[in-house]
Amino acid sequence: MRSGPSPTARALRALEILQARPGVTADQLAAGLGVTERAARRYVGILREAGIPVESARGPHGGYRLGRGVRLPPVVFTQEQALGLVMAVLDGQPAAIDADDLVGSALSKVIRALPDSVGRQAAALRAYASAAPDRRSARPDPATTSALVAAVADRRRVLVTYRGDSGEEWDAEVDPWAVVVRHGRWYLLCHSHRAGAIRTYRVDRVRAVRQLPHGFTPPDDLDPVAALEENLGTGWKYPTRVVFHAPWEEVTPWIRPPMGRLEPDGDRCVLVGSTRNPTMYAQEWLAVVPFDFSVVEDPELRAAVATVAARFSAALSPSPPETRPGSRPVRAAPPR
């Protein structure tokens, strides 16, 4: 009995690899098919015999790619791929359960195009799953997002019209380094020529994008996610400086990058950053760190921490005696 994929299945898999990875080399194609390089070239020959133009180029930048005008077969999903796709869509866009939603209507088309056996499972998952929306998420305009991603890919400077927290709008020329999705929000990581520094803009607050003729070169060692996380903790209105009375290696797992930069200081460590919302910084970030700390600056953060401390202290105070409407409170008898 034969085992493993049939030659026909491997040929279709070779077509799928060529479609997904233009310029794939013979050894890479062989690895993807689980065969030798000689066998991989044979499958390329089978595709050519079937009338599918597969071009090849020699040299360090050579490889196989599909020729122009090739008509590819419909996309085919396994059941696991189809269900994973539906789950990912619902996880990122809970409103896609509704067929009238923009993403939901696109998902409906994908499900209808699936083979019946797979489509039934995907449709059932969508129909009977429930998704709770993330209250902090913000969905940007797809056209705006696409324009920014195109500028990132083309390495072209853009002029963006941005609306800040206060509702004020302004224009800024920026070099778009990357578009980063973080906790349900989309951010543009860029170099702002107006500020002369790295900036992060929420894409849902970008009102207009116009690509400019100027090109740019992003940093060679750019890690978009790390750079975004670090930048989210700098440049805000209120500076923060918090001393933790514990070693750096114990505190660092509890510090999120937007909180600032944690620096060792002997048997203590110091968190230096900034925030635009001292109340949130105190009650959502500092309150969950399980180590003693002292707030060195600024006055707004000290006041926010004092408010949180007073609220927690009040939670441990004796409750006032309950009274019925129209009755007088009952006083406890003094000890004799």
Tab-separated table of C-alpha atoms in Angstrom:
chain	number	residue	atom	x	y	z
A	1	MET	CA	0.000	0.000	0.000
A	2	ARG	CA	1.236	3.492	-0.846
A	3	SER	CA	1.596	6.008	1.935
A	4	GLY	CA	1.991	9.782	1.896
A	5	PRO	CA	0.667	12.328	-0.580
A	6	SER	CA	0.031	11.223	-4.148
A	7	PRO	CA	1.942	12.790	-7.076
A	8	THR	CA	-1.178	14.805	-7.942
A	9	ALA	CA	-1.435	16.134	-4.382
A	10	ARG	CA	2.261	17.067	-4.397
A	11	ALA	CA	1.893	18.860	-7.733
A	12	LEU	CA	-1.011	20.903	-6.339
A	13	ARG	CA	1.046	21.602	-3.232
A	14	ALA	CA	3.922	22.772	-5.440
A	15	LEU	CA	1.503	25.165	-7.179
A	16	GLU	CA	0.354	26.463	-3.810
A	17	ILE	CA	3.965	27.102	-2.716
A	18	LEU	CA	4.773	28.905	-5.967
A	19	GLN	CA	1.710	31.082	-5.530
A	20	ALA	CA	2.542	31.973	-1.920
A	21	ARG	CA	6.332	32.346	-2.312
A	22	PRO	CA	7.412	33.828	-5.649
A	23	GLY	CA	11.131	33.235	-6.154
A	24	VAL	CA	11.221	30.018	-4.122
A	25	THR	CA	14.386	28.014	-4.764
A	26	ALA	CA	14.524	24.342	-5.701
A	27	ASP	CA	15.763	23.285	-2.270
A	28	GLN	CA	13.065	25.346	-0.546
A	29	LEU	CA	10.418	23.836	-2.782
A	30	ALA	CA	11.801	20.370	-2.061
A	31	ALA	CA	11.640	21.028	1.687
A	32	GLY	CA	8.037	22.196	1.394
A	33	LEU	CA	7.083	19.073	-0.536
A	34	GLY	CA	9.157	16.690	1.559
A	35	VAL	CA	11.038	15.375	-1.460
A	36	THR	CA	14.475	15.678	-3.043
A	37	GLU	CA	15.487	18.632	-5.224
A	38	ARG	CA	15.380	16.380	-8.277
A	39	ALA	CA	11.807	15.377	-7.461
A	40	ALA	CA	10.847	19.013	-6.845
A	41	ARG	CA	12.091	19.917	-10.337
A	42	ARG	CA	10.037	17.027	-11.702
A	43	TYR	CA	6.881	18.478	-10.147
A	44	VAL	CA	7.702	21.842	-11.710
A	45	GLY	CA	7.891	20.005	-15.026
A	46	ILE	CA	4.481	18.424	-14.385
A	47	LEU	CA	2.973	21.863	-13.824
A	48	ARG	CA	4.505	23.137	-17.047
A	49	GLU	CA	3.112	20.137	-18.948
A	50	ALA	CA	-0.320	21.031	-17.548
A	51	GLY	CA	-0.050	24.463	-19.160
A	52	ILE	CA	0.891	26.434	-16.046
A	53	PRO	CA	3.756	28.814	-16.887
A	54	VAL	CA	6.464	28.425	-14.256
A	55	GLU	CA	9.413	30.733	-14.835
A	56	SER	CA	12.885	30.095	-13.441
A	57	ALA	CA	15.924	32.308	-12.971
A	58	ARG	CA	19.489	31.397	-12.031
A	59	GLY	CA	21.823	33.204	-9.671
A	60	PRO	CA	21.728	34.307	-6.026
A	61	HIS	CA	18.351	36.015	-6.516
A	62	GLY	CA	16.919	33.316	-8.748
A	63	GLY	CA	14.182	30.792	-8.159
A	64	TYR	CA	10.794	29.715	-9.463
A	65	ARG	CA	7.784	31.942	-9.915
A	66	LEU	CA	4.483	31.752	-11.756
A	67	GLY	CA	4.332	33.547	-15.090
A	68	ARG	CA	1.961	36.377	-15.929
A	69	GLY	CA	-1.593	35.574	-16.875
A	70	VAL	CA	-1.697	32.250	-15.055
A	71	ARG	CA	-5.185	31.235	-13.935
A	72	LEU	CA	-4.991	29.564	-10.563
A	73	PRO	CA	-7.540	27.090	-9.199
A	74	PRO	CA	-9.892	28.173	-6.406
A	75	VAL	CA	-8.400	28.474	-2.939
A	76	VAL	CA	-8.984	25.263	-0.997
A	77	PHE	CA	-9.007	25.114	2.814
A	78	THR	CA	-8.768	22.095	5.053
A	79	GLN	CA	-11.387	21.914	7.800
A	80	GLU	CA	-8.791	22.978	10.397
A	81	GLN	CA	-7.709	25.952	8.276
A	82	ALA	CA	-11.290	27.082	7.684
A	83	LEU	CA	-12.254	26.852	11.358
A	84	GLY	CA	-9.021	28.580	12.382
A	85	LEU	CA	-9.770	31.406	9.943
A	86	VAL	CA	-13.300	31.906	11.314
A	87	MET	CA	-11.992	31.833	14.900
A	88	ALA	CA	-9.294	34.400	14.112
A	89	VAL	CA	-11.815	36.728	12.457
A	90	LEU	CA	-14.247	36.515	15.380
A	91	ASP	CA	-11.420	36.987	17.867
A	92	GLY	CA	-10.227	40.153	16.136
A	93	GLN	CA	-13.634	41.434	14.995
A	94	PRO	CA	-16.475	40.167	17.219
A	95	ALA	CA	-19.011	42.102	15.121
A	96	ALA	CA	-18.257	39.739	12.206
A	97	ILE	CA	-20.878	37.397	13.665
A	98	ASP	CA	-23.357	39.780	12.011
A	99	ALA	CA	-23.510	39.207	8.250
A	100	ASP	CA	-24.272	42.928	7.734
A	101	ASP	CA	-20.930	43.924	9.250
A	102	LEU	CA	-18.218	44.877	6.737
A	103	VAL	CA	-15.918	42.028	7.799
A	104	GLY	CA	-18.924	39.802	8.460
A	105	SER	CA	-20.107	40.117	4.853
A	106	ALA	CA	-16.616	39.202	3.621
A	107	LEU	CA	-16.575	36.203	5.954
A	108	SER	CA	-19.945	35.108	4.531
A	109	LYS	CA	-18.464	35.053	1.031
A	110	VAL	CA	-15.530	32.931	2.207
A	111	ILE	CA	-17.843	30.452	3.945
A	112	ARG	CA	-20.114	30.176	0.881
A	113	ALA	CA	-17.078	29.419	-1.304
A	114	LEU	CA	-15.956	26.537	0.897
A	115	PRO	CA	-16.738	22.915	0.008
A	116	ASP	CA	-19.991	21.790	1.604
A	117	SER	CA	-18.416	19.506	4.212
A	118	VAL	CA	-16.034	22.223	5.411
A	119	GLY	CA	-18.448	25.122	4.941
A	120	ARG	CA	-21.081	23.560	7.210
A	121	GLN	CA	-18.610	23.382	10.092
A	122	ALA	CA	-17.404	26.965	9.540
A	123	ALA	CA	-20.976	28.277	9.296
A	124	ALA	CA	-21.975	26.420	12.481
A	125	LEU	CA	-18.990	27.847	14.354
A	126	ARG	CA	-19.953	31.347	13.311
A	127	ALA	CA	-23.656	30.847	14.063
A	128	TYR	CA	-23.295	29.364	17.541
A	129	ALA	CA	-20.178	31.086	18.870
A	130	SER	CA	-20.513	34.258	20.917
A	131	ALA	CA	-17.879	36.986	20.952
A	132	ALA	CA	-17.582	39.711	23.585
A	133	PRO	CA	-16.366	42.999	22.092
A	134	ASP	CA	-13.219	44.554	23.513
A	135	ARG	CA	-14.302	47.911	24.906
A	136	ARG	CA	-10.816	49.322	24.410
A	137	SER	CA	-10.435	48.257	20.805
A	138	ALA	CA	-10.711	50.807	18.012
A	139	ARG	CA	-11.317	49.799	14.402
A	140	PRO	CA	-9.617	52.090	11.889
A	141	ASP	CA	-10.917	52.828	8.418
A	142	PRO	CA	-9.741	50.047	6.048
A	143	ALA	CA	-8.897	52.526	3.273
A	144	THR	CA	-6.778	54.633	5.639
A	145	THR	CA	-5.018	51.541	6.966
A	146	SER	CA	-4.355	50.290	3.429
A	147	ALA	CA	-2.869	53.657	2.416
A	148	LEU	CA	-0.502	53.620	5.401
A	149	VAL	CA	0.545	50.009	4.807
A	150	ALA	CA	1.232	50.828	1.137
A	151	ALA	CA	3.436	53.742	2.210
A	152	VAL	CA	5.308	51.472	4.628
A	153	ALA	CA	5.898	48.929	1.852
A	154	ASP	CA	6.948	51.593	-0.676
A	155	ARG	CA	9.047	53.478	1.913
A	156	ARG	CA	7.375	56.750	0.996
A	157	ARG	CA	6.844	59.716	3.302
A	158	VAL	CA	3.205	60.639	3.927
A	159	LEU	CA	1.288	63.686	5.066
A	160	VAL	CA	-1.253	62.624	7.685
A	161	THR	CA	-4.102	64.637	9.142
A	162	TYR	CA	-4.438	63.567	12.773
A	163	ARG	CA	-7.054	64.227	15.437
A	164	GLY	CA	-5.768	64.299	19.012
A	165	ASP	CA	-7.524	63.509	22.302
A	166	SER	CA	-8.916	67.040	22.540
A	167	GLY	CA	-10.418	66.907	19.059
A	168	GLU	CA	-7.836	69.267	17.596
A	169	GLU	CA	-6.585	68.302	14.142
A	170	TRP	CA	-3.173	68.933	12.619
A	171	ASP	CA	-1.051	67.837	9.655
A	172	ALA	CA	2.304	66.097	10.036
A	173	GLU	CA	4.860	64.783	7.565
A	174	VAL	CA	6.043	61.381	8.753
A	175	ASP	CA	8.186	58.474	7.595
A	176	PRO	CA	5.904	55.468	8.191
A	177	TRP	CA	8.071	52.691	9.592
A	178	ALA	CA	5.404	50.133	10.471
A	179	VAL	CA	1.749	49.520	11.275
A	180	VAL	CA	1.424	47.611	14.546
A	181	VAL	CA	-1.671	45.986	16.065
A	182	ARG	CA	-1.616	46.036	19.864
A	183	HIS	CA	-4.457	44.935	22.178
A	184	GLY	CA	-7.207	45.683	19.674
A	185	ARG	CA	-5.765	49.017	18.530
A	186	TRP	CA	-3.849	49.843	15.365
A	187	TYR	CA	-0.850	52.149	15.592
A	188	LEU	CA	1.397	53.867	13.070
A	189	LEU	CA	5.019	53.806	14.214
A	190	CYS	CA	6.826	56.597	12.419
A	191	HIS	CA	9.421	59.349	12.456
A	192	SER	CA	7.688	62.710	12.653
A	193	HIS	CA	9.481	65.526	10.831
A	194	ARG	CA	7.328	68.010	12.718
A	195	ALA	CA	8.530	66.752	16.093
A	196	GLY	CA	11.930	65.511	14.938
A	197	ALA	CA	11.380	62.303	16.894
A	198	ILE	CA	9.696	58.896	16.876
A	199	ARG	CA	5.931	59.099	17.250
A	200	THR	CA	3.075	56.629	17.519
A	201	TYR	CA	-0.294	57.587	16.063
A	202	ARG	CA	-3.519	55.664	16.490
A	203	VAL	CA	-4.678	54.772	12.993
A	204	ASP	CA	-8.357	55.242	13.910
A	205	ARG	CA	-7.569	58.916	14.563
A	206	VAL	CA	-5.881	59.477	11.199
A	207	ARG	CA	-8.336	61.482	9.087
A	208	ALA	CA	-6.422	61.635	5.810
A	209	VAL	CA	-3.282	60.202	4.217
A	210	ARG	CA	-1.420	61.607	1.236
A	211	GLN	CA	1.709	59.917	-0.074
A	212	LEU	CA	4.614	62.274	-0.830
A	213	PRO	CA	7.438	61.822	-3.360
A	214	HIS	CA	10.152	61.675	-0.686
A	215	GLY	CA	11.559	58.265	0.179
A	216	PHE	CA	13.086	57.135	3.477
A	217	THR	CA	15.123	54.298	4.946
A	218	PRO	CA	13.916	52.770	8.230
A	219	PRO	CA	16.439	51.778	10.929
A	220	ASP	CA	18.253	48.548	10.074
A	221	ASP	CA	17.606	46.967	13.476
A	222	LEU	CA	13.990	48.089	13.752
A	223	ASP	CA	11.767	45.863	15.896
A	224	PRO	CA	8.349	47.496	15.344
A	225	VAL	CA	6.603	45.926	18.339
A	226	ALA	CA	9.445	46.669	20.782
A	227	ALA	CA	9.845	50.214	19.446
A	228	LEU	CA	6.108	50.855	19.783
A	229	GLU	CA	5.996	49.512	23.336
A	230	GLU	CA	8.950	51.655	24.371
A	231	ASN	CA	7.600	54.776	22.676
A	232	LEU	CA	4.184	54.440	24.322
A	233	GLY	CA	5.874	55.144	27.665
A	234	THR	CA	7.646	58.358	26.640
A	235	GLY	CA	6.734	61.878	25.600
A	236	TRP	CA	3.562	62.290	27.671
A	237	LYS	CA	2.560	65.341	29.707
A	238	TYR	CA	3.303	64.022	33.212
A	239	PRO	CA	6.779	62.619	34.006
A	240	THR	CA	6.896	59.611	36.306
A	241	ARG	CA	9.648	58.340	38.584
A	242	VAL	CA	8.936	55.451	40.931
A	243	VAL	CA	11.435	53.697	43.204
A	244	PHE	CA	10.714	50.023	43.902
A	245	HIS	CA	12.226	48.613	47.084
A	246	ALA	CA	13.119	45.302	45.462
A	247	PRO	CA	15.808	44.064	43.047
A	248	TRP	CA	15.450	44.791	39.345
A	249	GLU	CA	15.237	41.114	38.364
A	250	GLU	CA	12.215	40.595	40.638
A	251	VAL	CA	10.335	43.713	39.572
A	252	THR	CA	10.961	43.655	35.822
A	253	PRO	CA	8.416	40.870	34.996
A	254	TRP	CA	5.678	43.130	36.380
A	255	ILE	CA	6.571	46.222	34.359
A	256	ARG	CA	4.845	46.769	31.032
A	257	PRO	CA	6.898	48.736	28.461
A	258	PRO	CA	4.401	51.659	28.307
A	259	MET	CA	5.053	52.251	32.025
A	260	GLY	CA	8.579	53.445	31.243
A	261	ARG	CA	12.159	52.217	31.582
A	262	LEU	CA	13.151	50.184	34.645
A	263	GLU	CA	16.738	50.768	35.760
A	264	PRO	CA	18.641	48.852	38.483
A	265	ASP	CA	19.795	50.868	41.518
A	266	GLY	CA	21.682	48.609	43.927
A	267	ASP	CA	19.175	46.447	45.781
A	268	ARG	CA	16.380	48.660	44.437
A	269	CYS	CA	15.257	49.743	40.973
A	270	VAL	CA	13.829	52.920	39.474
A	271	LEU	CA	11.021	53.213	36.909
A	272	VAL	CA	11.319	56.321	34.729
A	273	GLY	CA	8.628	57.217	32.214
A	274	SER	CA	5.669	59.493	31.554
A	275	THR	CA	1.894	59.340	31.280
A	276	ARG	CA	-1.031	61.397	30.126
A	277	ASN	CA	-3.336	59.775	32.697
A	278	PRO	CA	-1.878	59.607	36.248
A	279	THR	CA	-5.101	58.098	37.628
A	280	MET	CA	-4.925	55.142	35.242
A	281	TYR	CA	-1.174	54.798	35.855
A	282	ALA	CA	-1.770	54.549	39.611
A	283	GLN	CA	-4.816	52.315	39.839
A	284	GLU	CA	-4.338	50.035	36.829
A	285	TRP	CA	-0.554	49.690	36.634
A	286	LEU	CA	1.176	50.506	39.931
A	287	ALA	CA	-1.535	48.956	42.110
A	288	VAL	CA	-0.924	45.475	40.697
A	289	VAL	CA	2.859	45.451	41.217
A	290	PRO	CA	3.401	43.339	44.376
A	291	PHE	CA	6.372	45.297	45.761
A	292	ASP	CA	6.736	48.329	48.030
A	293	PHE	CA	7.442	51.521	46.133
A	294	SER	CA	7.844	55.282	46.551
A	295	VAL	CA	6.618	57.858	44.050
A	296	VAL	CA	9.348	60.440	43.536
A	297	GLU	CA	7.575	62.458	40.860
A	298	ASP	CA	5.386	64.022	39.747
A	299	PRO	CA	2.755	65.724	41.985
A	300	GLU	CA	-0.121	64.480	39.824
A	301	LEU	CA	1.005	60.854	40.130
A	302	ARG	CA	1.564	61.227	43.884
A	303	ALA	CA	-1.979	62.594	44.246
A	304	ALA	CA	-3.386	59.735	42.136
A	305	VAL	CA	-1.587	57.143	44.298
A	306	ALA	CA	-2.871	58.859	47.451
A	307	THR	CA	-6.416	58.620	46.108
A	308	VAL	CA	-6.046	54.906	45.427
A	309	ALA	CA	-4.522	54.340	48.880
A	310	ALA	CA	-7.368	56.231	50.566
A	311	ARG	CA	-9.964	54.205	48.678
A	312	PHE	CA	-8.347	50.926	49.731
A	313	SER	CA	-8.037	52.137	53.341
A	314	ALA	CA	-11.717	53.079	53.356
A	315	ALA	CA	-12.571	49.569	52.231
A	316	LEU	CA	-11.135	48.238	55.524
A	317	SER	CA	-12.869	50.795	57.779
A	318	PRO	CA	-15.921	49.689	59.830
A	319	SER	CA	-19.093	50.206	57.831
A	320	PRO	CA	-21.598	52.718	59.278
A	321	PRO	CA	-24.632	51.049	60.853
A	322	GLU	CA	-27.466	50.396	58.466
A	323	THR	CA	-30.596	52.430	58.978
A	324	ARG	CA	-34.118	52.028	57.772
A	325	PRO	CA	-35.805	54.917	55.984
A	326	GLY	CA	-37.157	57.339	58.579
A	327	SER	CA	-35.402	55.682	61.519
A	328	ARG	CA	-32.543	56.890	63.643
A	329	PRO	CA	-29.204	55.070	63.581
A	330	VAL	CA	-28.690	52.701	66.499
A	331	ARG	CA	-25.717	53.698	68.605
A	332	ALA	CA	-23.615	51.058	70.315
A	333	ALA	CA	-23.647	51.177	74.111
A	334	PRO	CA	-20.378	52.387	75.640
A	335	PRO	CA	-18.364	49.737	77.432
A	336	ARG	CA	-18.782	49.584	81.211
